[in-house]
mmCIF file of C-alpha atoms and ligand atoms in Angstrom:
data_model
loop_
_atom_site.group_PDB
_atom_site.id
_atom_site.type_symbol
_atom_site.label_atom_id
_atom_site.label_comp_id
_atom_site.label_asym_id
_atom_site.label_seq_id
_atom_site.Cartn_x
_atom_site.Cartn_y
_atom_site.Cartn_z
ATOM 1 C CA MET A 1 83.030 35.281 119.057
ATOM 2 C CA ARG A 2 83.506 35.171 122.796
ATOM 3 C CA THR A 3 82.549 37.450 125.687
ATOM 4 C CA GLN A 4 82.080 36.995 129.407
ATOM 5 C CA VAL A 5 78.640 38.587 129.687
ATOM 6 C CA GLY A 6 76.212 38.865 126.780
ATOM 7 C CA ILE A 7 73.767 41.657 127.555
ATOM 8 C CA VAL A 8 70.446 41.901 125.734
ATOM 9 C CA GLY A 9 69.004 45.426 125.919
ATOM 10 C CA ALA A 10 70.697 48.833 125.912
ATOM 11 C CA GLY A 11 68.337 50.539 128.331
ATOM 12 C CA PRO A 12 69.486 51.742 131.736
ATOM 13 C CA ALA A 13 69.818 48.176 133.132
ATOM 14 C CA GLY A 14 71.912 46.740 130.297
ATOM 15 C CA LEU A 15 74.157 49.774 129.862
ATOM 16 C CA LEU A 16 74.772 50.250 133.571
ATOM 17 C CA LEU A 17 75.559 46.549 134.011
ATOM 18 C CA SER A 18 78.075 46.715 131.158
ATOM 19 C CA HIS A 19 79.656 49.793 132.766
ATOM 20 C CA LEU A 20 79.866 48.289 136.283
ATOM 21 C CA LEU A 21 81.367 45.052 134.928
ATOM 22 C CA ALA A 22 83.946 46.960 132.905
ATOM 23 C CA LEU A 23 85.066 48.779 136.072
ATOM 24 C CA HIS A 24 86.000 45.309 137.360
ATOM 25 C CA GLY A 25 87.691 44.134 134.198
ATOM 26 C CA ILE A 26 84.789 42.013 132.966
ATOM 27 C CA ASP A 27 84.062 42.069 129.280
ATOM 28 C CA SER A 28 80.552 42.318 127.789
ATOM 29 C CA VAL A 29 78.677 42.756 124.532
ATOM 30 C CA VAL A 30 75.437 44.774 124.537
ATOM 31 C CA VAL A 31 72.853 44.353 121.776
ATOM 32 C CA ASP A 32 69.544 46.127 121.210
ATOM 33 C CA HIS A 33 67.048 46.011 118.363
ATOM 34 C CA ARG A 34 66.342 49.730 118.672
ATOM 35 C CA SER A 35 68.474 52.538 117.268
ATOM 36 C CA ARG A 36 70.785 54.654 119.404
ATOM 37 C CA GLU A 37 68.664 57.696 118.523
ATOM 38 C CA HIS A 38 65.492 56.004 119.699
ATOM 39 C CA ILE A 39 67.040 54.869 122.968
ATOM 40 C CA VAL A 40 68.306 58.309 123.949
ATOM 41 C CA ALA A 41 65.158 60.161 122.844
ATOM 42 C CA ARG A 42 62.370 58.291 124.613
ATOM 43 C CA ALA A 43 60.573 60.280 127.313
ATOM 44 C CA ARG A 44 60.561 58.070 130.389
ATOM 45 C CA ALA A 45 60.784 58.285 134.157
ATOM 46 C CA GLY A 46 62.430 61.142 135.981
ATOM 47 C CA VAL A 47 63.145 60.432 139.644
ATOM 48 C CA LEU A 48 66.317 58.809 141.008
ATOM 49 C CA GLU A 49 66.251 57.495 144.532
ATOM 50 C CA HIS A 50 68.932 58.575 146.949
ATOM 51 C CA GLY A 51 70.827 55.275 146.488
ATOM 52 C CA SER A 52 70.513 55.326 142.674
ATOM 53 C CA ALA A 53 72.056 58.807 142.502
ATOM 54 C CA ARG A 54 74.873 57.739 144.852
ATOM 55 C CA LEU A 55 75.554 54.636 142.775
ATOM 56 C CA LEU A 56 75.776 56.635 139.546
ATOM 57 C CA ARG A 57 78.164 59.070 141.217
ATOM 58 C CA ALA A 58 80.322 56.297 142.672
ATOM 59 C CA ALA A 59 80.493 54.657 139.241
ATOM 60 C CA GLY A 60 81.821 57.877 137.696
ATOM 61 C CA LEU A 61 78.545 58.738 135.969
ATOM 62 C CA GLY A 62 77.362 61.611 138.140
ATOM 63 C CA ALA A 63 78.978 64.721 136.658
ATOM 64 C CA ARG A 64 76.137 65.891 134.418
ATOM 65 C CA MET A 65 73.488 64.601 136.825
ATOM 66 C CA ASP A 66 74.981 66.789 139.564
ATOM 67 C CA ARG A 67 75.097 69.809 137.237
ATOM 68 C CA GLU A 68 71.706 69.493 135.564
ATOM 69 C CA GLY A 69 69.671 67.273 137.889
ATOM 70 C CA ILE A 70 67.474 68.902 140.504
ATOM 71 C CA GLU A 71 67.633 67.624 144.054
ATOM 72 C CA HIS A 72 64.216 67.378 145.722
ATOM 73 C CA GLY A 73 63.757 67.115 149.463
ATOM 74 C CA GLY A 74 60.092 66.109 149.369
ATOM 75 C CA ILE A 75 56.813 65.946 147.483
ATOM 76 C CA TYR A 76 53.339 67.455 147.805
ATOM 77 C CA LEU A 77 50.227 65.361 148.242
ATOM 78 C CA GLN A 78 47.077 67.190 147.180
ATOM 79 C CA TYR A 79 43.469 66.176 147.874
ATOM 80 C CA ASP A 80 40.202 67.722 148.928
ATOM 81 C CA GLY A 81 41.391 71.302 148.416
ATOM 82 C CA VAL A 82 44.637 71.024 150.399
ATOM 83 C CA ARG A 83 48.238 70.589 149.273
ATOM 84 C CA GLU A 84 50.421 69.094 151.998
ATOM 85 C CA HIS A 85 54.197 68.919 151.888
ATOM 86 C CA LEU A 86 56.109 65.800 152.946
ATOM 87 C CA ASP A 87 59.647 66.740 153.966
ATOM 88 C CA PHE A 88 61.869 63.755 153.104
ATOM 89 C CA ARG A 89 65.020 65.281 154.591
ATOM 90 C CA ASP A 90 63.314 65.667 157.931
ATOM 91 C CA LEU A 91 61.515 62.297 157.790
ATOM 92 C CA THR A 92 64.384 60.112 156.553
ATOM 93 C CA GLY A 93 67.451 61.578 158.210
ATOM 94 C CA GLY A 94 68.554 63.779 155.343
ATOM 95 C CA ARG A 95 67.753 61.689 152.298
ATOM 96 C CA THR A 96 66.526 63.262 149.075
ATOM 97 C CA VAL A 97 65.743 62.230 145.504
ATOM 98 C CA MET A 98 67.193 63.546 142.256
ATOM 99 C CA VAL A 99 64.985 64.683 139.380
ATOM 100 C CA TYR A 100 67.043 63.674 136.353
ATOM 101 C CA ALA A 101 65.362 62.034 133.376
ATOM 102 C CA GLN A 102 65.967 58.399 132.487
ATOM 103 C CA THR A 103 66.710 59.648 128.977
ATOM 104 C CA GLU A 104 69.638 61.648 130.359
ATOM 105 C CA VAL A 105 70.919 58.682 132.390
ATOM 106 C CA VAL A 106 70.855 56.584 129.211
ATOM 107 C CA LYS A 107 72.653 59.327 127.239
ATOM 108 C CA ASP A 108 75.396 59.488 129.872
ATOM 109 C CA LEU A 109 75.730 55.698 129.853
ATOM 110 C CA VAL A 110 75.887 55.361 126.063
ATOM 111 C CA GLU A 111 78.538 58.067 125.958
ATOM 112 C CA ALA A 112 80.609 56.464 128.718
ATOM 113 C CA ARG A 113 80.416 53.005 127.143
ATOM 114 C CA GLN A 114 81.273 54.230 123.678
ATOM 115 C CA ALA A 115 84.160 56.350 125.001
ATOM 116 C CA ALA A 116 85.516 53.222 126.689
ATOM 117 C CA GLY A 117 85.365 51.335 123.388
ATOM 118 C CA ALA A 118 82.640 48.940 124.551
ATOM 119 C CA ARG A 119 80.880 46.663 122.082
ATOM 120 C CA LEU A 120 77.428 48.186 121.788
ATOM 121 C CA GLU A 121 75.330 47.058 118.851
ATOM 122 C CA PHE A 122 72.135 48.886 117.965
ATOM 123 C CA GLU A 123 69.481 47.926 115.403
ATOM 124 C CA VAL A 124 70.185 44.217 115.647
ATOM 125 C CA ALA A 125 67.541 41.696 114.508
ATOM 126 C CA ASP A 126 66.500 38.105 115.297
ATOM 127 C CA THR A 127 68.126 38.062 118.727
ATOM 128 C CA ARG A 128 68.122 34.644 120.403
ATOM 129 C CA VAL A 129 69.548 33.323 123.642
ATOM 130 C CA ASP A 130 70.244 29.562 123.709
ATOM 131 C CA GLU A 131 71.840 26.826 125.792
ATOM 132 C CA LEU A 132 70.950 28.711 128.934
ATOM 133 C CA ASP A 133 71.370 25.730 131.231
ATOM 134 C CA SER A 134 74.898 24.995 129.978
ATOM 135 C CA ARG A 135 78.149 26.600 131.168
ATOM 136 C CA HIS A 136 78.305 28.550 127.913
ATOM 137 C CA PRO A 137 75.034 30.128 126.868
ATOM 138 C CA VAL A 138 75.001 31.552 123.352
ATOM 139 C CA LEU A 139 73.765 34.945 122.187
ATOM 140 C CA ARG A 140 72.837 35.081 118.502
ATOM 141 C CA TYR A 141 71.818 38.162 116.537
ATOM 142 C CA THR A 142 71.961 39.761 113.123
ATOM 143 C CA ALA A 143 73.896 43.028 113.195
ATOM 144 C CA ALA A 144 72.715 46.202 111.443
ATOM 145 C CA ASP A 145 74.961 45.345 108.464
ATOM 146 C CA GLY A 146 73.122 42.027 107.989
ATOM 147 C CA VAL A 147 75.877 39.777 109.348
ATOM 148 C CA ARG A 148 74.737 37.001 111.688
ATOM 149 C CA HIS A 149 76.751 36.712 114.918
ATOM 150 C CA GLU A 150 77.096 33.980 117.493
ATOM 151 C CA VAL A 151 78.622 35.021 120.816
ATOM 152 C CA VAL A 152 79.635 32.330 123.293
ATOM 153 C CA CYS A 153 79.197 33.733 126.804
ATOM 154 C CA ASP A 154 79.764 32.739 130.416
ATOM 155 C CA VAL A 155 76.531 34.442 131.428
ATOM 156 C CA ILE A 156 73.686 36.221 129.627
ATOM 157 C CA ALA A 157 71.886 39.175 131.194
ATOM 158 C CA GLY A 158 68.312 39.724 130.023
ATOM 159 C CA CYS A 159 67.873 43.498 130.298
ATOM 160 C CA ASP A 160 65.506 43.701 127.337
ATOM 161 C CA GLY A 161 62.362 44.938 129.016
ATOM 162 C CA PHE A 162 58.901 43.523 129.449
ATOM 163 C CA HIS A 163 58.465 42.654 125.763
ATOM 164 C CA GLY A 164 61.998 41.311 125.266
ATOM 165 C CA VAL A 165 63.110 37.875 124.073
ATOM 166 C CA CYS A 166 64.950 36.737 127.216
ATOM 167 C CA ARG A 167 62.102 35.995 129.633
ATOM 168 C CA PRO A 168 60.152 33.971 127.017
ATOM 169 C CA SER A 169 63.342 31.948 126.340
ATOM 170 C CA ILE A 170 63.014 30.347 129.769
ATOM 171 C CA PRO A 171 61.276 26.944 129.457
ATOM 172 C CA ASP A 172 57.605 26.729 130.433
ATOM 173 C CA GLY A 173 56.953 25.846 134.030
ATOM 174 C CA VAL A 174 60.103 27.458 135.444
ATOM 175 C CA LEU A 175 58.763 30.929 136.209
ATOM 176 C CA ARG A 176 56.011 31.854 138.561
ATOM 177 C CA VAL A 177 54.270 34.937 137.224
ATOM 178 C CA PHE A 178 52.233 37.516 139.150
ATOM 179 C CA ASP A 179 50.300 39.955 137.004
ATOM 180 C CA ARG A 180 47.704 42.720 137.617
ATOM 181 C CA ASP A 181 46.264 45.263 135.239
ATOM 182 C CA TYR A 182 44.825 48.534 136.443
ATOM 183 C CA PRO A 183 41.758 50.253 135.027
ATOM 184 C CA TYR A 184 43.852 53.433 134.524
ATOM 185 C CA ALA A 185 46.498 54.827 132.213
ATOM 186 C CA TRP A 186 48.600 57.994 132.316
ATOM 187 C CA LEU A 187 48.562 60.601 129.593
ATOM 188 C CA GLY A 188 52.002 62.209 129.935
ATOM 189 C CA ILE A 189 53.218 65.431 128.348
ATOM 190 C CA LEU A 190 56.439 67.395 128.145
ATOM 191 C CA ALA A 191 55.800 71.121 127.854
ATOM 192 C CA GLN A 192 57.975 74.130 127.220
ATOM 193 C CA VAL A 193 57.027 75.972 130.389
ATOM 194 C CA PRO A 194 58.793 76.592 133.703
ATOM 195 C CA PRO A 195 57.409 74.270 136.399
ATOM 196 C CA SER A 196 54.668 75.883 138.494
ATOM 197 C CA THR A 197 55.987 74.085 141.568
ATOM 198 C CA ASP A 198 59.295 73.619 143.396
ATOM 199 C CA GLU A 199 58.629 69.913 144.101
ATOM 200 C CA LEU A 200 56.453 67.196 142.579
ATOM 201 C CA ILE A 201 52.709 67.420 143.204
ATOM 202 C CA TYR A 202 50.758 64.145 143.399
ATOM 203 C CA ALA A 203 47.096 65.160 143.255
ATOM 204 C CA TYR A 204 43.931 63.193 143.843
ATOM 205 C CA HIS A 205 40.806 64.751 142.327
ATOM 206 C CA PRO A 206 37.327 63.331 141.715
ATOM 207 C CA ASP A 207 38.123 63.646 137.960
ATOM 208 C CA GLY A 208 41.199 61.468 138.498
ATOM 209 C CA PHE A 209 44.866 61.621 139.438
ATOM 210 C CA ALA A 210 47.312 64.260 138.176
ATOM 211 C CA LEU A 211 51.067 64.628 138.651
ATOM 212 C CA HIS A 212 53.159 67.740 138.189
ATOM 213 C CA SER A 213 56.785 66.809 137.618
ATOM 214 C CA LEU A 214 59.561 68.596 135.768
ATOM 215 C CA ARG A 215 62.660 68.123 133.707
ATOM 216 C CA SER A 216 64.490 71.444 133.971
ATOM 217 C CA PRO A 217 63.871 75.082 134.922
ATOM 218 C CA GLN A 218 62.271 75.479 131.464
ATOM 219 C CA VAL A 219 60.509 72.140 130.935
ATOM 220 C CA SER A 220 57.574 70.664 132.842
ATOM 221 C CA ARG A 221 56.464 67.027 132.843
ATOM 222 C CA LEU A 222 52.776 66.511 133.628
ATOM 223 C CA TYR A 223 50.499 63.503 133.781
ATOM 224 C CA LEU A 224 46.726 62.949 133.847
ATOM 225 C CA GLN A 225 44.906 59.770 134.723
ATOM 226 C CA VAL A 226 42.859 58.612 131.709
ATOM 227 C CA ASP A 227 41.030 55.419 130.756
ATOM 228 C CA PRO A 228 43.325 52.643 129.494
ATOM 229 C CA ASP A 229 41.649 52.599 126.071
ATOM 230 C CA GLU A 230 41.801 56.394 125.646
ATOM 231 C CA GLN A 231 43.218 57.720 122.354
ATOM 232 C CA LEU A 232 45.631 60.679 122.220
ATOM 233 C CA SER A 233 43.508 62.157 119.432
ATOM 234 C CA ALA A 234 40.716 62.673 121.984
ATOM 235 C CA TRP A 235 43.013 65.001 123.958
ATOM 236 C CA PRO A 236 43.764 68.222 122.088
ATOM 237 C CA ASP A 237 46.102 70.592 123.976
ATOM 238 C CA GLU A 238 43.326 72.704 125.446
ATOM 239 C CA ARG A 239 41.585 69.652 126.911
ATOM 240 C CA ILE A 240 44.851 68.529 128.516
ATOM 241 C CA TRP A 241 45.543 71.937 130.110
ATOM 242 C CA GLU A 242 41.926 72.303 131.202
ATOM 243 C CA GLY A 243 42.050 68.847 132.825
ATOM 244 C CA LEU A 244 45.319 69.665 134.571
ATOM 245 C CA ARG A 245 44.062 73.067 135.808
ATOM 246 C CA ARG A 246 40.960 71.479 137.303
ATOM 247 C CA ARG A 247 42.803 68.672 139.037
ATOM 248 C CA PHE A 248 45.558 70.896 140.482
ATOM 249 C CA ALA A 249 43.242 73.818 141.345
ATOM 250 C CA LEU A 250 44.165 75.480 144.640
ATOM 251 C CA ASP A 251 43.310 78.927 145.999
ATOM 252 C CA GLY A 252 46.085 81.399 145.253
ATOM 253 C CA TRP A 253 48.006 79.067 142.911
ATOM 254 C CA GLU A 254 48.058 78.906 139.158
ATOM 255 C CA LEU A 255 49.305 76.366 136.645
ATOM 256 C CA ALA A 256 51.312 77.960 133.832
ATOM 257 C CA ASP A 257 50.880 76.337 130.422
ATOM 258 C CA GLY A 258 53.075 76.228 127.338
ATOM 259 C CA LEU A 259 53.881 74.397 124.143
ATOM 260 C CA ILE A 260 53.379 70.627 124.415
ATOM 261 C CA PHE A 261 56.227 68.921 122.511
ATOM 262 C CA ASP A 262 55.838 65.281 123.516
ATOM 263 C CA ARG A 263 52.806 63.227 124.544
ATOM 264 C CA SER A 264 52.021 59.594 125.136
ATOM 265 C CA ILE A 265 49.611 57.282 126.936
ATOM 266 C CA THR A 266 51.073 54.601 129.188
ATOM 267 C CA PRO A 267 49.037 51.691 130.516
ATOM 268 C CA MET A 268 49.755 50.494 134.040
ATOM 269 C CA ARG A 269 50.462 47.076 135.410
ATOM 270 C CA SER A 270 52.103 45.223 138.261
ATOM 271 C CA PHE A 271 54.087 42.206 137.109
ATOM 272 C CA VAL A 272 56.693 40.001 138.770
ATOM 273 C CA ALA A 273 58.349 36.861 137.350
ATOM 274 C CA GLU A 274 60.164 34.607 139.826
ATOM 275 C CA PRO A 275 62.941 33.572 140.004
ATOM 276 C CA MET A 276 64.947 36.202 138.138
ATOM 277 C CA ARG A 277 67.351 33.530 136.921
ATOM 278 C CA TYR A 278 67.370 30.373 134.851
ATOM 279 C CA GLY A 279 70.695 28.560 134.552
ATOM 280 C CA ARG A 280 73.148 31.135 133.244
ATOM 281 C CA LEU A 281 70.483 33.654 132.204
ATOM 282 C CA PHE A 282 69.863 36.459 134.713
ATOM 283 C CA LEU A 283 66.894 38.816 134.242
ATOM 284 C CA ALA A 284 67.115 42.446 135.365
ATOM 285 C CA GLY A 285 64.789 45.469 135.252
ATOM 286 C CA ASP A 286 61.512 45.422 133.318
ATOM 287 C CA ALA A 287 62.336 41.990 131.853
ATOM 288 C CA ALA A 288 61.516 40.594 135.297
ATOM 289 C CA HIS A 289 59.121 43.111 136.838
ATOM 290 C CA ILE A 290 56.875 46.084 136.069
ATOM 291 C CA VAL A 291 55.405 48.551 138.561
ATOM 292 C CA PRO A 292 52.847 51.275 137.931
ATOM 293 C CA PRO A 293 54.682 54.632 137.750
ATOM 294 C CA THR A 294 53.008 56.262 140.767
ATOM 295 C CA GLY A 295 55.861 55.356 143.123
ATOM 296 C CA ALA A 296 58.627 56.377 140.655
ATOM 297 C CA LYS A 297 60.238 52.958 141.180
ATOM 298 C CA GLY A 298 60.764 51.336 137.745
ATOM 299 C CA LEU A 299 64.119 52.887 136.857
ATOM 300 C CA ASN A 300 65.349 52.571 140.438
ATOM 301 C CA LEU A 301 64.569 48.846 140.550
ATOM 302 C CA ALA A 302 66.527 48.370 137.330
ATOM 303 C CA ILE A 303 69.516 50.197 138.831
ATOM 304 C CA ALA A 304 69.286 48.157 142.038
ATOM 305 C CA ASP A 305 69.035 44.839 140.130
ATOM 306 C CA VAL A 306 72.169 45.438 138.104
ATOM 307 C CA THR A 307 74.101 46.745 141.116
ATOM 308 C CA VAL A 308 73.409 43.422 142.844
ATOM 309 C CA LEU A 309 74.029 41.487 139.626
ATOM 310 C CA ALA A 310 77.352 43.192 138.887
ATOM 311 C CA GLU A 311 78.674 42.256 142.325
ATOM 312 C CA ALA A 312 77.452 38.665 141.879
ATOM 313 C CA LEU A 313 78.997 38.323 138.414
ATOM 314 C CA VAL A 314 82.334 39.755 139.517
ATOM 315 C CA ALA A 315 82.452 37.123 142.283
ATOM 316 C CA LEU A 316 81.391 34.358 139.881
ATOM 317 C CA LEU A 317 83.497 35.200 136.840
ATOM 318 C CA ARG A 318 86.604 36.722 138.412
ATOM 319 C CA ASP A 319 86.863 34.784 141.659
ATOM 320 C CA GLY A 320 84.942 31.592 140.843
ATOM 321 C CA ARG A 321 82.534 32.116 143.770
ATOM 322 C CA PRO A 322 78.897 31.275 142.892
ATOM 323 C CA GLU A 323 77.200 32.185 146.203
ATOM 324 C CA LEU A 324 76.153 35.719 145.267
ATOM 325 C CA ALA A 325 74.890 34.629 141.858
ATOM 326 C CA ASP A 326 72.850 31.944 143.605
ATOM 327 C CA ALA A 327 71.416 34.571 145.958
ATOM 328 C CA TYR A 328 70.774 37.155 143.203
ATOM 329 C CA SER A 329 67.113 36.452 142.598
ATOM 330 C CA ASP A 330 66.058 36.323 146.264
ATOM 331 C CA GLU A 331 68.075 39.425 147.082
ATOM 332 C CA CYS A 332 66.449 41.425 144.273
ATOM 333 C CA LEU A 333 62.942 40.093 144.796
ATOM 334 C CA ARG A 334 62.806 41.400 148.362
ATOM 335 C CA ARG A 335 63.244 44.930 147.043
ATOM 336 C CA VAL A 336 61.010 44.255 144.034
ATOM 337 C CA TRP A 337 58.104 43.128 146.211
ATOM 338 C CA ARG A 338 58.522 46.131 148.532
ATOM 339 C CA ALA A 339 58.395 48.449 145.506
ATOM 340 C CA THR A 340 55.479 46.491 144.050
ATOM 341 C CA HIS A 341 53.505 46.982 147.228
ATOM 342 C CA PHE A 342 54.438 50.660 147.576
ATOM 343 C CA SER A 343 53.612 51.420 143.933
ATOM 344 C CA ARG A 344 50.264 49.684 144.182
ATOM 345 C CA TRP A 345 49.482 51.467 147.454
ATOM 346 C CA MET A 346 50.323 54.901 146.004
ATOM 347 C CA THR A 347 48.348 54.063 142.860
ATOM 348 C CA SER A 348 45.191 53.022 144.644
ATOM 349 C CA MET A 349 45.386 55.934 147.092
ATOM 350 C CA LEU A 350 45.686 58.519 144.318
ATOM 351 C CA HIS A 351 43.588 57.260 141.388
ATOM 352 C CA ARG A 352 39.887 57.450 140.856
ATOM 353 C CA ALA A 353 38.621 53.911 140.500
ATOM 354 C CA PRO A 354 35.837 53.556 137.936
ATOM 355 C CA GLY A 355 32.666 52.620 139.769
ATOM 356 C CA ALA A 356 34.118 53.295 143.240
ATOM 357 C CA ASP A 357 31.376 53.730 145.808
ATOM 358 C CA ALA A 358 31.102 56.460 148.431
ATOM 359 C CA MET A 359 32.622 54.274 151.115
ATOM 360 C CA ARG A 360 35.728 53.634 149.074
ATOM 361 C CA GLU A 361 36.075 57.401 148.490
ATOM 362 C CA GLN A 362 35.842 58.115 152.213
ATOM 363 C CA LEU A 363 38.444 55.480 152.970
ATOM 364 C CA ARG A 364 40.763 56.975 150.377
ATOM 365 C CA LEU A 365 40.408 60.467 151.843
ATOM 366 C CA SER A 366 41.027 59.125 155.306
ATOM 367 C CA GLN A 367 44.215 57.426 154.085
ATOM 368 C CA LEU A 368 45.434 60.641 152.430
ATOM 369 C CA ARG A 369 44.713 62.696 155.555
ATOM 370 C CA TYR A 370 46.441 60.158 157.775
ATOM 371 C CA THR A 371 49.486 59.964 155.501
ATOM 372 C CA THR A 372 50.012 63.702 155.667
ATOM 373 C CA ALA A 373 48.984 64.269 159.308
ATOM 374 C CA SER A 374 50.756 61.414 161.073
ATOM 375 C CA ARG A 375 54.531 61.538 161.263
ATOM 376 C CA ALA A 376 54.640 57.735 161.385
ATOM 377 C CA ALA A 377 52.569 57.395 158.210
ATOM 378 C CA ALA A 378 54.459 60.173 156.402
ATOM 379 C CA THR A 379 57.765 58.533 157.345
ATOM 380 C CA SER A 380 56.623 55.271 155.814
ATOM 381 C CA LEU A 381 55.809 56.962 152.500
ATOM 382 C CA ALA A 382 59.057 58.952 152.601
ATOM 383 C CA GLU A 383 61.366 56.015 153.296
ATOM 384 C CA ASN A 384 59.781 53.990 150.509
ATOM 385 C CA TYR A 385 59.995 56.937 148.110
ATOM 386 C CA VAL A 386 63.674 57.681 148.705
ATOM 387 C CA GLY A 387 64.403 53.949 148.432
ATOM 388 C CA TYR A 388 63.876 50.972 150.713
ATOM 389 C CA PRO A 389 65.904 49.046 151.569
ATOM 390 C CA PRO A 390 68.710 51.566 151.002
ATOM 391 C CA LEU A 391 70.920 50.423 148.135
ATOM 392 C CA ARG A 392 74.216 48.947 149.380
ATOM 393 C CA LEU A 393 77.250 50.224 147.519
ATOM 394 C CA ASP A 394 79.927 48.562 149.633
ATOM 395 C CA GLY A 395 79.688 45.226 147.809
ATOM 396 C CA LEU A 396 81.206 46.711 144.681
ATOM 397 C CA ASP A 397 84.570 48.328 144.770
ATOM 398 C CA LEU A 398 83.726 51.579 142.979
ATOM 399 C CA PRO A 399 86.124 54.386 142.171
ATOM 400 C CA GLY A 400 83.989 57.155 143.669
ATOM 401 C CA ALA A 401 82.465 55.289 146.623
HETATM 402 C C1 LIG B 1 58.378 61.795 135.935
HETATM 403 O O1 LIG B 1 58.938 62.864 136.190
HETATM 404 O O2 LIG B 1 58.325 61.357 134.778
HETATM 405 C C2 LIG B 1 57.753 61.036 137.041
HETATM 406 C C3 LIG B 1 57.862 61.483 138.345
HETATM 407 C C4 LIG B 1 57.275 60.780 139.368
HETATM 408 C C5 LIG B 1 56.575 59.618 139.096
HETATM 409 C C6 LIG B 1 56.454 59.156 137.809
HETATM 410 C C7 LIG B 1 57.048 59.864 136.761
HETATM 411 O O3 LIG B 1 55.971 58.944 140.119
#
């Protein structure tokens, strides 16, 4: 079998790349070891940067997002008994973010790819990527029906996440890896209850961080900082709601509770592998980098990577120009490192560090006060949150741009 781009991973990065390439007449095969049902059901991130939402719209994927997504013009930062609003529209010249779950983005992408007759293979096994430093790397996998396939490609895109097979297929000594664990995790819930807030609340409390997000007018998404080795069984519903009520407590405001229908604990890490390319293998999204979720950057980095990659692959495979492909890694890593810094900064400002001394607590409070009181400091948070650097859409000729 033959394709131009073999794509490993049917998450947002892999599916969006396949879609953007198809808009430019470039053929791809997408494989994933998970089932379609699993991929569209996982509760994941929820915030699209300004540029990510524009890109999805320009690529013809924005119809349901614009109907069901909720545009937010800011966030609240809460600490020390106050809840301060940061107005992104005012601070960034009109930019906003879109609250629209990653799950929904993936659903829209799977539907669009399948409607276009794309080759999408779920539940594959024994995926391998070989001959990466040749002109024709090979993607091998066993399809759900047990048949082994060998696809000769011009390029392979590793969009298979942190635990995928692509990054470890790069020979030892090529990648430089940066890795940090955090002594925190997030316990996240989805609950059948209207959000108690109009915009996201990021709260620091001596008990630990809490985040009030949402999914729809009927569904709230909430998170609590917990220890990384915490078990879900230690958190019955009442303990979760009690923890959330304490951390969000504010005079004259109440947190409504409801049926919890999804829960999970997510560890946090910062990870970057450089460069994001080896020969004809290009890494994108979590396969190359992980950020802690406090900055809402993970999904947006994946979208930015494949926007840059699609433009580079169109130039390489359609026009025979390698310059953009050669610049891919450096171009992406500038944004990745900005997001890595921002996510780490937000995380350390908002989480209770085990064993933190009184001085560290005072410094944290001072940082929170400064960020909400100073227009310069608030602008810095806002421009990072809505997306920095702004995603360029003019490199790709898109139908709706
Ligand atoms: C979410 O809605 O799941 C969400 C929102 C903001 C974050 C992280 C997760 O920073």
